Amino acid sequence: TFGDVLGLVLDGAEHAGSGLQTAASVYQWIERAVNSSPEEKELAELRSQAWVLGRRANSVAFRRPEEILLRSGERILEVRFWVPALALPDFARRASEKFGFKGTLPATQETLLQLGECLVEHARVDQDAAMHVYGLVEQIVDEDESLIEQWQNIAEQLPVYRLFRVEDRQVTSVQLF
């Protein structure tokens, strides 16, 4: 079956190492095997197996789609969340919801703290990415207004805000004014 052969391909990839070239080969094999639109049986196998090369902090590994966050700002989000280490194949990008990729994060205090840590460590990486992460924070506190105070506490303690000025630096909310 497709699932059995996929398992063998992924075992071989695991032995070859979690590199970009290995992942590119796995993606090409899957794309040829499923054509442009996977059937439900193939989708079920692809949802349950670790075939997506993910990156989090200094780690790179094959992960299941449900563990990978597909969100703008990934160059910052990778500090605490698994994001794609390599562009997804076309069939997976077009049907990301069917594969179970994460499109957002839960509205929790832990998520806000993790986002704050991401901003502290990588906010200077990319201005656009930082703006997307600030948008995600806004979405989370809009979803659960009880988290506004939690975010304010985080922002008082950590330099999560980036000044988009001539002198590019990060500051806490207290230092903003």
XYZ file of C-alpha atoms in Angstrom:
177
model
C 0.000 0.000 0.000
C 0.964 3.654 -0.252
C 1.392 3.847 3.528
C 3.810 0.907 3.588
C 5.964 2.313 0.802
C 5.856 5.788 2.386
C 7.073 4.241 5.636
C 10.018 2.648 3.827
C 10.889 5.921 2.094
C 10.770 7.777 5.416
C 12.908 5.111 7.129
C 15.492 5.545 4.379
C 15.336 9.315 4.761
C 15.821 9.020 8.518
C 18.976 6.954 7.985
C 20.229 9.441 5.392
C 19.806 12.322 7.853
C 17.427 15.223 8.185
C 19.025 17.433 5.575
C 17.450 19.707 3.009
C 18.505 17.481 0.124
C 16.989 14.413 1.785
C 13.747 16.281 2.431
C 13.647 17.573 -1.151
C 13.971 13.974 -2.383
C 11.184 12.818 -0.048
C 8.938 15.666 -1.216
C 9.613 14.827 -4.879
C 8.837 11.153 -4.276
C 5.566 11.954 -2.486
C 4.571 14.449 -5.175
C 5.077 11.832 -7.896
C 3.280 9.150 -5.858
C 0.153 11.199 -5.127
C 0.068 13.314 -8.285
C -1.498 16.719 -7.726
C -4.384 15.676 -5.496
C -3.975 12.943 -2.859
C -6.920 10.637 -2.241
C -8.367 10.214 1.256
C -6.307 7.073 2.007
C -3.118 8.879 0.998
C -4.119 11.931 3.008
C -4.640 9.797 6.096
C -1.166 8.273 5.718
C 0.453 11.650 5.110
C -1.313 13.152 8.154
C -0.067 10.390 10.433
C 3.573 10.144 9.371
C 6.557 12.453 9.925
C 7.444 13.554 6.378
C 7.668 17.365 6.706
C 11.127 18.729 7.411
C 10.681 21.138 10.292
C 12.968 23.594 12.021
C 12.767 24.809 15.623
C 15.626 26.709 17.266
C 18.731 24.689 16.349
C 16.861 21.478 15.553
C 15.889 20.132 12.156
C 13.790 16.972 11.963
C 11.011 15.258 10.063
C 7.681 15.990 11.780
C 4.004 15.201 11.240
C 2.029 17.999 9.529
C 0.031 18.707 12.705
C 3.271 19.733 14.432
C 4.229 22.311 11.793
C 3.053 25.918 11.996
C 2.322 27.486 8.611
C 2.264 31.167 9.353
C 3.976 34.282 8.092
C 6.777 35.248 10.430
C 8.320 31.795 10.534
C 11.865 33.193 10.696
C 10.958 34.514 14.141
C 8.482 31.826 15.166
C 11.075 29.084 14.674
C 12.589 30.016 18.045
C 9.824 28.108 19.902
C 7.624 26.507 17.222
C 8.178 23.948 14.459
C 8.032 25.670 11.072
C 8.899 24.310 7.599
C 12.643 24.050 7.045
C 12.033 23.721 3.312
C 9.208 24.980 1.113
C 6.347 22.505 1.063
C 5.487 20.709 -2.179
C 2.695 22.308 -4.210
C 0.109 19.635 -3.373
C 0.684 20.172 0.375
C 0.564 23.980 0.170
C -2.684 23.915 -1.798
C -4.394 21.599 0.698
C -2.639 22.510 3.955
C -5.875 22.295 5.992
C -6.524 18.755 4.767
C -3.093 17.709 5.998
C -3.701 19.221 9.419
C -0.936 21.830 9.418
C -1.295 24.399 12.193
C -2.501 27.743 10.883
C -2.617 29.456 14.242
C -1.717 28.887 17.868
C -3.899 28.348 20.924
C -4.882 31.442 22.894
C -3.033 30.632 26.118
C -0.630 32.323 28.513
C 2.051 29.817 27.504
C 1.647 30.726 23.831
C 1.997 34.424 24.608
C 5.154 33.792 26.624
C 6.589 31.710 23.773
C 5.758 34.465 21.274
C 7.434 36.979 23.564
C 10.543 34.788 23.689
C 10.517 34.518 19.901
C 10.379 38.293 19.583
C 13.189 38.785 22.094
C 15.505 36.357 20.347
C 14.748 37.029 16.671
C 12.728 40.214 16.163
C 15.611 41.885 14.341
C 15.756 39.116 11.760
C 13.107 40.581 9.512
C 10.824 43.600 9.949
C 7.942 42.016 8.012
C 8.217 38.802 10.029
C 8.120 40.813 13.265
C 4.964 42.574 12.106
C 3.308 39.208 11.397
C 4.208 37.961 14.873
C 2.787 41.130 16.450
C -0.365 40.431 14.421
C -0.501 36.919 15.843
C -0.227 38.316 19.383
C -3.077 40.683 18.575
C -5.188 37.817 17.225
C -4.616 35.769 20.376
C -5.514 38.562 22.813
C -8.566 39.423 20.688
C -9.636 35.782 20.919
C -9.317 35.749 24.715
C -9.396 39.219 26.228
C -8.379 37.848 29.625
C -4.899 37.444 28.110
C -4.397 41.180 27.561
C -3.055 41.635 31.086
C -0.776 38.614 30.626
C 0.684 40.134 27.441
C 1.145 43.485 29.177
C 3.099 41.731 31.962
C 5.283 39.931 29.424
C 5.873 43.183 27.532
C 6.907 44.940 30.742
C 9.516 42.292 31.508
C 10.837 41.371 28.062
C 12.003 43.671 25.236
C 9.359 42.407 22.814
C 8.776 45.677 20.990
C 10.984 46.679 18.128
C 11.535 50.324 17.357
C 11.347 50.727 13.590
C 13.526 53.802 13.538
C 17.017 54.766 12.478
C 18.380 53.128 15.617
C 16.793 49.693 15.390
C 16.505 48.263 18.880
C 14.150 46.281 21.057
C 12.455 47.631 24.170
C 9.955 46.693 26.860
C 6.580 48.417 27.015
C 7.894 50.557 29.891
C 10.771 51.803 27.696
C 8.445 52.728 24.821
C 7.311 55.975 26.416
